[in-house]
Amino acid sequence: MSTDASARIRALADEQAIRAQMCHYIQAIDRCDLELLKSTFHPDGSVIFGVFDGNAMDFCAWDIPFIRDNLLMGWHRVGNISIVLDGDRAMAESYMLGNAAAALPAEYGGGVINCPDGLRYHDVWEKRDGTWRMFSRKLIMDWNACWPFSGSTEGIYASFDTGRRDRSDPAYALGILR
């Protein structure tokens, strides 16, 4: 195999490893899995989200309890991904569609609202000891909305297995999540 072909295969493998970590990040957020979330960042990494700006490990320790305490459900989907490799460093932009249900405090009328949002992540990735992890992540909010949440579990919805926000989620039994 030529050196050029080897370099292209290595680049594809690096891009796939970064994409896999992007998915692990989203799975960790949706399953409230602190250890999985930490595994997507380098310990000296940083996060700039507006609601939290600081060390990545501190972010992980803050974010999972925040999600558990404030959101009744949440899910995220990664969309378009652009990755530019530069040796053992990469820059990436990924689009994300998220959704969360949150209980409103009484002073805001109570009830539960559904809050979808579209955002992008701007990341710097580094490969250390053969593993790609985020060195920095910045959140860019493109749009958001809110409306009443139905959360129906009646009729046909009663027959579906439901996602859970912990290690009892079916993805762990399937062996998809580590």
CSV table of N, CA and C in Angstrom, one decimal:
chain,number,residue,atom,x,y,z
A,1,MET,N,0.8,-1.2,0.0
A,1,MET,CA,0.0,0.0,0.0
A,1,MET,C,0.9,1.2,0.0
A,2,SER,N,0.5,2.2,-0.8
A,2,SER,CA,1.3,3.5,-0.9
A,2,SER,C,1.2,4.3,0.4
A,3,THR,N,2.2,5.1,0.6
A,3,THR,CA,2.2,6.0,1.8
A,3,THR,C,1.0,6.9,1.8
A,4,ASP,N,0.6,7.4,0.6
A,4,ASP,CA,-0.6,8.3,0.4
A,4,ASP,C,-1.9,7.5,0.8
A,5,ALA,N,-2.0,6.3,0.4
A,5,ALA,CA,-3.2,5.5,0.8
A,5,ALA,C,-3.2,5.2,2.3
A,6,SER,N,-2.0,5.0,2.9
A,6,SER,CA,-2.0,4.7,4.3
A,6,SER,C,-2.4,6.0,5.1
A,7,ALA,N,-1.9,7.2,4.6
A,7,ALA,CA,-2.3,8.4,5.2
A,7,ALA,C,-3.8,8.7,5.2
A,8,ARG,N,-4.4,8.3,4.0
A,8,ARG,CA,-5.9,8.5,3.9
A,8,ARG,C,-6.6,7.6,4.8
A,9,ILE,N,-6.2,6.4,4.9
A,9,ILE,CA,-6.8,5.4,5.8
A,9,ILE,C,-6.7,5.8,7.3
A,10,ARG,N,-5.5,6.3,7.6
A,10,ARG,CA,-5.3,6.8,9.0
A,10,ARG,C,-6.2,8.0,9.3
A,11,ALA,N,-6.3,8.9,8.3
A,11,ALA,CA,-7.2,10.1,8.5
A,11,ALA,C,-8.7,9.7,8.6
A,12,LEU,N,-9.1,8.7,7.9
A,12,LEU,CA,-10.5,8.2,8.0
A,12,LEU,C,-10.7,7.5,9.4
A,13,ALA,N,-9.7,6.8,9.9
A,13,ALA,CA,-9.8,6.2,11.2
A,13,ALA,C,-9.8,7.3,12.3
A,14,ASP,N,-9.0,8.3,12.1
A,14,ASP,CA,-9.0,9.4,13.1
A,14,ASP,C,-10.4,10.1,13.1
A,15,GLU,N,-10.9,10.4,11.9
A,15,GLU,CA,-12.2,11.1,11.9
A,15,GLU,C,-13.3,10.2,12.5
A,16,GLN,N,-13.3,8.9,12.2
A,16,GLN,CA,-14.3,8.0,12.8
A,16,GLN,C,-14.1,8.0,14.3
A,17,ALA,N,-12.9,8.0,14.8
A,17,ALA,CA,-12.7,8.0,16.3
A,17,ALA,C,-13.3,9.2,16.9
A,18,ILE,N,-13.1,10.4,16.3
A,18,ILE,CA,-13.7,11.6,16.8
A,18,ILE,C,-15.2,11.6,16.7
A,19,ARG,N,-15.8,11.1,15.6
A,19,ARG,CA,-17.3,11.0,15.5
A,19,ARG,C,-17.8,10.1,16.6
A,20,ALA,N,-17.1,9.0,16.9
A,20,ALA,CA,-17.6,8.1,17.9
A,20,ALA,C,-17.6,8.8,19.3
A,21,GLN,N,-16.6,9.6,19.5
A,21,GLN,CA,-16.5,10.3,20.8
A,21,GLN,C,-17.6,11.3,20.9
A,22,MET,N,-18.0,12.0,19.7
A,22,MET,CA,-19.1,12.9,19.7
A,22,MET,C,-20.4,12.2,20.1
A,23,CYS,N,-20.6,11.0,19.6
A,23,CYS,CA,-21.8,10.2,19.9
A,23,CYS,C,-21.7,9.8,21.4
A,24,HIS,N,-20.6,9.4,21.9
A,24,HIS,CA,-20.5,9.1,23.4
A,24,HIS,C,-20.8,10.3,24.2
A,25,TYR,N,-20.4,11.5,23.8
A,25,TYR,CA,-20.8,12.7,24.6
A,25,TYR,C,-22.3,12.8,24.7
A,26,ILE,N,-23.0,12.7,23.5
A,26,ILE,CA,-24.4,12.8,23.5
A,26,ILE,C,-25.1,11.7,24.3
A,27,GLN,N,-24.6,10.5,24.2
A,27,GLN,CA,-25.2,9.4,25.0
A,27,GLN,C,-25.0,9.6,26.5
A,28,ALA,N,-23.8,10.1,26.8
A,28,ALA,CA,-23.6,10.4,28.2
A,28,ALA,C,-24.5,11.5,28.8
A,29,ILE,N,-24.8,12.5,28.0
A,29,ILE,CA,-25.7,13.6,28.4
A,29,ILE,C,-27.1,13.0,28.6
A,30,ASP,N,-27.6,12.2,27.6
A,30,ASP,CA,-28.9,11.7,27.6
A,30,ASP,C,-29.1,10.6,28.7
A,31,ARG,N,-28.1,9.9,29.0
A,31,ARG,CA,-28.2,8.8,30.0
A,31,ARG,C,-27.7,9.2,31.4
A,32,CYS,N,-27.3,10.5,31.5
A,32,CYS,CA,-26.8,11.0,32.7
A,32,CYS,C,-25.6,10.2,33.3
A,33,ASP,N,-24.7,9.8,32.4
A,33,ASP,CA,-23.6,8.9,32.7
A,33,ASP,C,-22.3,9.7,32.9
A,34,LEU,N,-22.0,10.1,34.1
A,34,LEU,CA,-20.9,10.9,34.4
A,34,LEU,C,-19.6,10.4,33.9
A,35,GLU,N,-19.3,9.1,34.2
A,35,GLU,CA,-18.0,8.5,33.8
A,35,GLU,C,-17.9,8.5,32.2
A,36,LEU,N,-18.9,8.2,31.5
A,36,LEU,CA,-18.9,8.2,30.1
A,36,LEU,C,-18.6,9.7,29.6
A,37,LEU,N,-19.3,10.7,30.2
A,37,LEU,CA,-19.1,12.0,29.8
A,37,LEU,C,-17.6,12.5,30.0
A,38,LYS,N,-17.1,12.1,31.2
A,38,LYS,CA,-15.7,12.5,31.5
A,38,LYS,C,-14.7,11.8,30.5
A,39,SER,N,-15.1,10.6,30.0
A,39,SER,CA,-14.2,9.9,29.0
A,39,SER,C,-14.1,10.6,27.7
A,40,THR,N,-14.9,11.6,27.4
A,40,THR,CA,-14.9,12.3,26.1
A,40,THR,C,-14.0,13.5,26.1
A,41,PHE,N,-13.5,13.9,27.3
A,41,PHE,CA,-12.7,15.1,27.5
A,41,PHE,C,-11.3,14.7,28.0
A,42,HIS,N,-10.3,15.5,27.6
A,42,HIS,CA,-9.0,15.4,28.3
A,42,HIS,C,-9.2,16.1,29.7
A,43,PRO,N,-8.5,15.6,30.7
A,43,PRO,CA,-8.7,16.2,32.1
A,43,PRO,C,-8.4,17.7,32.1
A,44,ASP,N,-7.5,18.2,31.3
A,44,ASP,CA,-7.1,19.6,31.3
A,44,ASP,C,-7.9,20.4,30.2
A,45,GLY,N,-9.0,19.7,29.7
A,45,GLY,CA,-9.8,20.4,28.7
A,45,GLY,C,-10.7,21.5,29.3
A,46,SER,N,-11.4,22.2,28.4
A,46,SER,CA,-12.2,23.3,28.8
A,46,SER,C,-13.5,23.3,28.1
A,47,VAL,N,-14.5,24.0,28.7
A,47,VAL,CA,-15.9,24.1,28.1
A,47,VAL,C,-16.3,25.6,28.2
A,48,ILE,N,-16.8,26.1,27.1
A,48,ILE,CA,-17.4,27.4,27.1
A,48,ILE,C,-18.9,27.3,26.6
A,49,PHE,N,-19.8,27.3,27.6
A,49,PHE,CA,-21.2,27.1,27.3
A,49,PHE,C,-22.0,28.3,27.7
A,50,GLY,N,-21.5,29.3,28.3
A,50,GLY,CA,-22.2,30.5,28.8
A,50,GLY,C,-22.8,30.2,30.1
A,51,VAL,N,-23.6,29.1,30.3
A,51,VAL,CA,-24.1,28.8,31.6
A,51,VAL,C,-23.0,28.1,32.5
A,52,PHE,N,-22.0,27.7,31.8
A,52,PHE,CA,-20.8,27.1,32.5
A,52,PHE,C,-19.6,27.3,31.6
A,53,ASP,N,-18.6,28.0,32.1
A,53,ASP,CA,-17.3,28.2,31.4
A,53,ASP,C,-16.2,27.8,32.3
A,54,GLY,N,-15.4,26.8,31.9
A,54,GLY,CA,-14.4,26.4,32.8
A,54,GLY,C,-13.8,25.0,32.5
A,55,ASN,N,-13.2,24.4,33.4
A,55,ASN,CA,-12.5,23.0,33.2
A,55,ASN,C,-13.6,22.0,32.9
A,56,ALA,N,-13.2,21.1,31.9
A,56,ALA,CA,-14.1,20.1,31.4
A,56,ALA,C,-14.6,19.1,32.5
A,57,MET,N,-13.7,18.7,33.4
A,57,MET,CA,-14.1,17.8,34.5
A,57,MET,C,-15.0,18.4,35.4
A,58,ASP,N,-14.8,19.7,35.7
A,58,ASP,CA,-15.7,20.5,36.6
A,58,ASP,C,-17.1,20.6,35.9
A,59,PHE,N,-17.0,20.8,34.6
A,59,PHE,CA,-18.3,20.9,33.8
A,59,PHE,C,-19.1,19.6,33.9
A,60,CYS,N,-18.4,18.4,33.7
A,60,CYS,CA,-19.0,17.1,33.8
A,60,CYS,C,-19.7,17.0,35.2
A,61,ALA,N,-19.0,17.3,36.3
A,61,ALA,CA,-19.5,17.2,37.6
A,61,ALA,C,-20.6,18.1,37.9
A,62,TRP,N,-20.7,19.2,37.2
A,62,TRP,CA,-21.8,20.2,37.3
A,62,TRP,C,-23.0,19.8,36.4
A,63,ASP,N,-22.7,19.4,35.2
A,63,ASP,CA,-23.8,19.1,34.2
A,63,ASP,C,-24.7,18.0,34.5
A,64,ILE,N,-24.2,16.8,34.9
A,64,ILE,CA,-25.0,15.7,35.1
A,64,ILE,C,-26.0,15.9,36.3
A,65,PRO,N,-25.6,16.4,37.4
A,65,PRO,CA,-26.6,16.8,38.5
A,65,PRO,C,-27.6,17.8,38.0
A,66,PHE,N,-27.1,18.8,37.3
A,66,PHE,CA,-28.0,19.8,36.7
A,66,PHE,C,-29.1,19.2,35.9
A,67,ILE,N,-28.7,18.3,35.0
A,67,ILE,CA,-29.7,17.6,34.1
A,67,ILE,C,-30.7,16.8,35.0
A,68,ARG,N,-30.2,16.0,35.9
A,68,ARG,CA,-31.0,15.2,36.8
A,68,ARG,C,-32.0,16.0,37.6
A,69,ASP,N,-31.5,17.2,38.1
A,69,ASP,CA,-32.3,18.0,39.0
A,69,ASP,C,-33.3,18.9,38.2
A,70,ASN,N,-33.1,19.2,37.0
A,70,ASN,CA,-33.9,20.2,36.3
A,70,ASN,C,-34.7,19.7,35.0
A,71,LEU,N,-34.3,18.6,34.5
A,71,LEU,CA,-34.9,18.1,33.3
A,71,LEU,C,-35.6,16.8,33.5
A,72,LEU,N,-36.9,16.7,33.0
A,72,LEU,CA,-37.6,15.5,33.2
A,72,LEU,C,-37.2,14.5,32.1
A,73,MET,N,-36.8,15.0,31.0
A,73,MET,CA,-36.3,14.1,29.9
A,73,MET,C,-35.4,15.0,29.0
A,74,GLY,N,-34.6,14.3,28.2
A,74,GLY,CA,-33.8,15.0,27.3
A,74,GLY,C,-33.2,14.0,26.3
A,75,TRP,N,-33.1,14.5,25.0
A,75,TRP,CA,-32.4,13.7,24.0
A,75,TRP,C,-31.7,14.7,23.0
A,76,HIS,N,-30.7,14.2,22.4
A,76,HIS,CA,-29.9,15.0,21.5
A,76,HIS,C,-29.6,14.1,20.2
A,77,ARG,N,-29.4,14.8,19.1
A,77,ARG,CA,-29.0,14.1,17.9
A,77,ARG,C,-27.9,14.9,17.2
A,78,VAL,N,-26.8,14.3,16.8
A,78,VAL,CA,-25.7,14.9,16.1
A,78,VAL,C,-26.1,15.0,14.7
A,79,GLY,N,-25.8,16.1,14.0
A,79,GLY,CA,-26.1,16.3,12.6
A,79,GLY,C,-24.9,16.4,11.8
A,80,ASN,N,-24.8,17.5,11.0
A,80,ASN,CA,-23.6,17.7,10.1
A,80,ASN,C,-22.4,17.8,11.0
A,81,ILE,N,-21.3,17.2,10.5
A,81,ILE,CA,-20.0,17.2,11.2
A,81,ILE,C,-18.9,17.5,10.2
A,82,SER,N,-18.2,18.5,10.5
A,82,SER,CA,-17.0,18.9,9.7
A,82,SER,C,-15.8,18.8,10.6
A,83,ILE,N,-14.8,18.0,10.1
A,83,ILE,CA,-13.5,17.8,10.9
A,83,ILE,C,-12.3,18.1,10.0
A,84,VAL,N,-11.4,18.9,10.6
A,84,VAL,CA,-10.2,19.3,9.9
A,84,VAL,C,-9.1,18.7,10.8
A,85,LEU,N,-8.4,17.7,10.3
A,85,LEU,CA,-7.3,17.1,11.0
A,85,LEU,C,-5.9,17.9,10.8
A,86,ASP,N,-5.2,17.9,11.8
A,86,ASP,CA,-3.8,18.5,11.8
A,86,ASP,C,-2.9,17.7,12.7
A,87,GLY,N,-2.5,16.5,12.2
A,87,GLY,CA,-1.7,15.6,13.0
A,87,GLY,C,-2.5,15.0,14.1
A,88,ASP,N,-2.0,15.2,15.3
A,88,ASP,CA,-2.8,14.7,16.5
A,88,ASP,C,-3.7,15.7,17.1
A,89,ARG,N,-4.1,16.7,16.3
A,89,ARG,CA,-5.0,17.8,16.7
A,89,ARG,C,-6.0,17.9,15.6
A,90,ALA,N,-7.2,18.3,16.0
A,90,ALA,CA,-8.3,18.5,15.0
A,90,ALA,C,-9.3,19.5,15.5
A,91,MET,N,-9.8,20.2,14.5
A,91,MET,CA,-10.9,21.2,14.8
A,91,MET,C,-12.1,20.6,14.2
A,92,ALA,N,-13.3,20.8,14.9
A,92,ALA,CA,-14.5,20.3,14.4
A,92,ALA,C,-15.7,21.2,14.7
A,93,GLU,N,-16.6,21.2,13.8
A,93,GLU,CA,-17.9,21.8,14.0
A,93,GLU,C,-19.0,20.7,13.8
A,94,SER,N,-19.9,20.6,14.8
A,94,SER,CA,-21.0,19.6,14.7
A,94,SER,C,-22.3,20.3,15.1
A,95,TYR,N,-23.3,20.0,14.3
A,95,TYR,CA,-24.6,20.5,14.5
A,95,TYR,C,-25.3,19.5,15.5
A,96,MET,N,-26.2,20.1,16.3
A,96,MET,CA,-26.9,19.2,17.3
A,96,MET,C,-28.3,19.7,17.4
A,97,LEU,N,-29.3,18.8,17.4
A,97,LEU,CA,-30.7,19.1,17.7
A,97,LEU,C,-31.0,18.4,19.0
A,98,GLY,N,-31.4,19.2,19.9
A,98,GLY,CA,-31.7,18.7,21.3
A,98,GLY,C,-33.1,19.0,21.7
A,99,ASN,N,-33.5,18.3,22.7
A,99,ASN,CA,-34.9,18.5,23.2
A,99,ASN,C,-34.9,18.1,24.7
A,100,ALA,N,-35.6,18.9,25.5
A,100,ALA,CA,-35.7,18.7,26.9
A,100,ALA,C,-37.1,19.0,27.4
A,101,ALA,N,-37.5,18.4,28.4
A,101,ALA,CA,-38.7,18.7,29.1
A,101,ALA,C,-38.3,19.2,30.5
A,102,ALA,N,-38.8,20.3,30.9
A,102,ALA,CA,-38.5,20.9,32.2
A,102,ALA,C,-39.7,21.3,32.9
A,103,ALA,N,-39.7,21.1,34.2
A,103,ALA,CA,-40.8,21.6,35.1
A,103,ALA,C,-40.6,23.1,35.3
A,104,LEU,N,-41.7,23.8,35.1
A,104,LEU,CA,-41.6,25.2,35.4
A,104,LEU,C,-41.9,25.5,36.9
A,105,PRO,N,-41.2,26.4,37.5
A,105,PRO,CA,-41.5,26.8,38.9
A,105,PRO,C,-42.9,27.4,39.0
A,106,ALA,N,-43.5,27.4,40.1
A,106,ALA,CA,-44.8,27.9,40.3
A,106,ALA,C,-44.9,29.4,39.9
A,107,GLU,N,-43.8,30.2,40.2
A,107,GLU,CA,-43.8,31.6,39.9
A,107,GLU,C,-43.8,31.8,38.3
A,108,TYR,N,-43.6,30.8,37.6
A,108,TYR,CA,-43.7,30.9,36.1
A,108,TYR,C,-44.9,30.1,35.6
A,109,GLY,N,-45.8,29.8,36.4
A,109,GLY,CA,-47.1,29.1,36.0
A,109,GLY,C,-47.1,27.7,36.2
A,110,GLY,N,-46.0,27.0,36.6
A,110,GLY,CA,-46.0,25.6,36.8
A,110,GLY,C,-46.1,24.8,35.5
A,111,GLY,N,-46.4,23.6,35.6
A,111,GLY,CA,-46.5,22.7,34.4
A,111,GLY,C,-45.2,22.3,33.9
A,112,VAL,N,-45.2,21.6,32.7
A,112,VAL,CA,-44.0,21.1,32.1
A,112,VAL,C,-44.0,21.7,30.7
A,113,ILE,N,-42.8,22.1,30.3
A,113,ILE,CA,-42.6,22.6,28.9
A,113,ILE,C,-41.6,21.8,28.1
A,114,ASN,N,-41.8,21.7,26.9
A,114,ASN,CA,-40.9,21.0,25.9
A,114,ASN,C,-40.0,22.1,25.3
A,115,CYS,N,-38.7,21.9,25.3
A,115,CYS,CA,-37.8,22.9,24.8
A,115,CYS,C,-36.8,22.4,23.8
A,116,PRO,N,-37.1,22.4,22.5
A,116,PRO,CA,-36.2,22.0,21.5
A,116,PRO,C,-35.2,23.1,21.2
A,117,ASP,N,-34.0,22.7,20.8
A,117,ASP,CA,-33.0,23.8,20.4
A,117,ASP,C,-32.1,23.2,19.3
A,118,GLY,N,-31.6,24.1,18.5
A,118,GLY,CA,-30.6,23.8,17.5
A,118,GLY,C,-29.3,24.5,17.8
A,119,LEU,N,-28.2,23.8,17.9
A,119,LEU,CA,-27.0,24.4,18.3
A,119,LEU,C,-25.8,23.8,17.5
A,120,ARG,N,-24.7,24.4,17.7
A,120,ARG,CA,-23.5,23.8,17.1
A,120,ARG,C,-22.4,23.8,18.2
A,121,TYR,N,-21.5,22.8,18.1
A,121,TYR,CA,-20.3,22.7,18.9
A,121,TYR,C,-19.1,23.1,18.1
A,122,HIS,N,-18.2,23.9,18.6
A,122,HIS,CA,-16.9,24.1,18.0
A,122,HIS,C,-15.9,23.5,18.9
A,123,ASP,N,-15.2,22.5,18.4
A,123,ASP,CA,-14.3,21.7,19.3
A,123,ASP,C,-12.9,21.7,18.8
A,124,VAL,N,-12.0,21.6,19.8
A,124,VAL,CA,-10.6,21.2,19.5
A,124,VAL,C,-10.4,19.8,20.1
A,125,TRP,N,-9.9,18.9,19.3
A,125,TRP,CA,-9.7,17.5,19.7
A,125,TRP,C,-8.2,17.3,19.7
A,126,GLU,N,-7.8,16.5,20.6
A,126,GLU,CA,-6.4,16.1,20.6
A,126,GLU,C,-6.3,14.5,20.8
A,127,LYS,N,-5.4,14.0,20.1
A,127,LYS,CA,-5.1,12.5,20.2
A,127,LYS,C,-3.9,12.4,21.1
A,128,ARG,N,-4.1,11.8,22.3
A,128,ARG,CA,-3.0,11.5,23.3
A,128,ARG,C,-3.0,10.1,23.6
A,129,ASP,N,-1.9,9.5,23.6
A,129,ASP,CA,-1.7,8.0,23.9
A,129,ASP,C,-2.7,7.2,23.0
A,130,GLY,N,-2.9,7.7,21.8
A,130,GLY,CA,-3.7,6.9,20.8
A,130,GLY,C,-5.2,7.1,20.9
A,131,THR,N,-5.6,8.0,21.8
A,131,THR,CA,-7.1,8.2,22.0
A,131,THR,C,-7.5,9.6,21.8
A,132,TRP,N,-8.5,9.9,20.9
A,132,TRP,CA,-9.0,11.2,20.7
A,132,TRP,C,-10.0,11.6,21.8
A,133,ARG,N,-9.8,12.8,22.3
A,133,ARG,CA,-10.7,13.4,23.3
A,133,ARG,C,-10.7,14.9,23.1
A,134,MET,N,-11.8,15.5,23.6
A,134,MET,CA,-11.9,16.9,23.4
A,134,MET,C,-11.0,17.7,24.3
A,135,PHE,N,-10.3,18.7,23.8
A,135,PHE,CA,-9.5,19.6,24.5
A,135,PHE,C,-10.3,20.8,24.9
A,136,SER,N,-11.2,21.2,23.9
A,136,SER,CA,-12.1,22.3,24.2
A,136,SER,C,-13.4,22.2,23.4
A,137,ARG,N,-14.5,22.7,24.0
A,137,ARG,CA,-15.8,22.6,23.4
A,137,ARG,C,-16.5,24.0,23.7
A,138,LYS,N,-16.9,24.6,22.6
A,138,LYS,CA,-17.7,25.8,22.7
A,138,LYS,C,-19.1,25.6,22.1
A,139,LEU,N,-20.1,26.0,22.8
A,139,LEU,CA,-21.5,25.9,22.4
A,139,LEU,C,-21.9,27.2,21.7
A,140,ILE,N,-22.5,27.0,20.5
A,140,ILE,CA,-23.1,28.2,19.8
A,140,ILE,C,-24.6,27.9,19.6
A,141,MET,N,-25.5,28.7,20.3
A,141,MET,CA,-26.9,28.4,20.2
A,141,MET,C,-27.4,29.1,18.9
A,142,ASP,N,-28.1,28.4,18.0
A,142,ASP,CA,-28.6,28.9,16.8
A,142,ASP,C,-30.1,29.3,16.9
A,143,TRP,N,-30.9,28.4,17.6
A,143,TRP,CA,-32.3,28.7,17.8
A,143,TRP,C,-32.8,27.9,19.0
A,144,ASN,N,-33.9,28.3,19.5
A,144,ASN,CA,-34.6,27.5,20.6
A,144,ASN,C,-36.1,27.9,20.6
A,145,ALA,N,-36.9,27.1,21.2
A,145,ALA,CA,-38.3,27.3,21.3
A,145,ALA,C,-38.9,26.6,22.5
A,146,CYS,N,-40.0,26.9,23.0
A,146,CYS,CA,-40.7,26.2,24.1
A,146,CYS,C,-42.2,26.1,23.9
A,147,TRP,N,-42.8,25.0,24.3
A,147,TRP,CA,-44.3,24.8,24.2
A,147,TRP,C,-44.6,23.8,25.3
A,148,PRO,N,-45.9,23.7,25.6
A,148,PRO,CA,-46.4,22.7,26.6
A,148,PRO,C,-45.9,21.3,26.2
A,149,PHE,N,-45.6,20.5,27.2
A,149,PHE,CA,-45.1,19.1,27.0
A,149,PHE,C,-46.3,18.1,27.2
A,150,SER,N,-46.5,17.2,26.2
A,150,SER,CA,-47.6,16.3,26.4
A,150,SER,C,-47.1,15.0,27.2
A,151,GLY,N,-46.0,14.5,26.9
A,151,GLY,CA,-45.4,13.3,27.6
A,151,GLY,C,-46.4,12.2,27.7
A,152,SER,N,-47.2,11.9,26.7
A,152,SER,CA,-48.2,10.9,26.8
A,152,SER,C,-47.6,9.5,26.9
A,153,THR,N,-48.2,8.7,27.9
A,153,THR,CA,-47.9,7.3,28.0
A,153,THR,C,-49.1,6.5,27.9
A,154,GLU,N,-50.1,7.0,27.3
A,154,GLU,CA,-51.4,6.3,27.1
A,154,GLU,C,-51.5,5.8,25.7
A,155,GLY,N,-52.5,4.9,25.5
A,155,GLY,CA,-52.8,4.4,24.2
A,155,GLY,C,-51.6,3.6,23.7
A,156,ILE,N,-51.3,3.8,22.4
A,156,ILE,CA,-50.2,3.1,21.8
A,156,ILE,C,-48.9,3.3,22.5
A,157,TYR,N,-48.7,4.5,23.1
A,157,TYR,CA,-47.4,4.9,23.7
A,157,TYR,C,-47.2,4.0,25.0
A,158,ALA,N,-48.2,3.4,25.6
A,158,ALA,CA,-48.1,2.5,26.7
A,158,ALA,C,-47.3,1.3,26.4
A,159,SER,N,-47.3,0.9,25.1
A,159,SER,CA,-46.7,-0.4,24.7
A,159,SER,C,-45.2,-0.3,24.4
A,160,PHE,N,-44.7,0.9,24.3
A,160,PHE,CA,-43.3,1.1,24.0
A,160,PHE,C,-42.4,1.0,25.2
A,161,ASP,N,-41.2,0.4,25.0
A,161,ASP,CA,-40.1,0.4,26.0
A,161,ASP,C,-39.7,1.9,26.0
A,162,THR,N,-39.4,2.4,27.2
A,162,THR,CA,-39.0,3.8,27.2
A,162,THR,C,-37.5,4.0,27.6
A,163,GLY,N,-36.9,5.0,27.1
A,163,GLY,CA,-35.5,5.4,27.5
A,163,GLY,C,-35.5,5.8,28.9
A,164,ARG,N,-34.3,5.5,29.6
A,164,ARG,CA,-34.1,5.9,31.0
A,164,ARG,C,-32.9,6.6,31.1
A,165,ARG,N,-32.8,7.5,32.1
A,165,ARG,CA,-31.7,8.4,32.2
A,165,ARG,C,-30.6,7.9,33.2
A,166,ASP,N,-30.3,6.6,33.1
A,166,ASP,CA,-29.3,5.9,33.9
A,166,ASP,C,-28.8,4.6,33.2
A,167,ARG,N,-28.1,3.8,33.9
A,167,ARG,CA,-27.5,2.6,33.3
A,167,ARG,C,-28.6,1.5,33.2
A,168,SER,N,-29.8,1.7,33.5
A,168,SER,CA,-30.9,0.8,33.3
A,168,SER,C,-31.5,1.0,31.9
A,169,ASP,N,-31.0,2.0,31.1
A,169,ASP,CA,-31.5,2.2,29.8
A,169,ASP,C,-31.1,1.0,28.9
A,170,PRO,N,-32.0,0.6,28.0
A,170,PRO,CA,-31.8,-0.6,27.1
A,170,PRO,C,-30.4,-0.6,26.4
A,171,ALA,N,-29.9,0.6,26.1
A,171,ALA,CA,-28.6,0.6,25.3
A,171,ALA,C,-27.5,0.0,26.1
A,172,TYR,N,-27.5,0.0,27.4
A,172,TYR,CA,-26.4,-0.7,28.2
A,172,TYR,C,-26.6,-2.2,28.1
A,173,ALA,N,-27.8,-2.7,28.2
A,173,ALA,CA,-28.0,-4.1,28.1
A,173,ALA,C,-27.6,-4.6,26.7
A,174,LEU,N,-27.8,-3.8,25.7
A,174,LEU,CA,-27.4,-4.2,24.3
A,174,LEU,C,-25.9,-4.2,24.1
A,175,GLY,N,-25.2,-3.5,25.0
A,175,GLY,CA,-23.7,-3.4,24.9
A,175,GLY,C,-23.2,-2.3,24.1
A,176,ILE,N,-24.1,-1.3,23.7
A,176,ILE,CA,-23.7,-0.2,22.9
A,176,ILE,C,-22.9,0.8,23.8
A,177,LEU,N,-23.3,1.0,25.0
A,177,LEU,CA,-22.6,2.0,25.8
A,177,LEU,C,-21.7,1.2,26.7
A,178,ARG,N,-20.5,1.8,27.0
A,178,ARG,CA,-19.5,1.2,27.8
A,178,ARG,C,-19.6,1.5,29.2
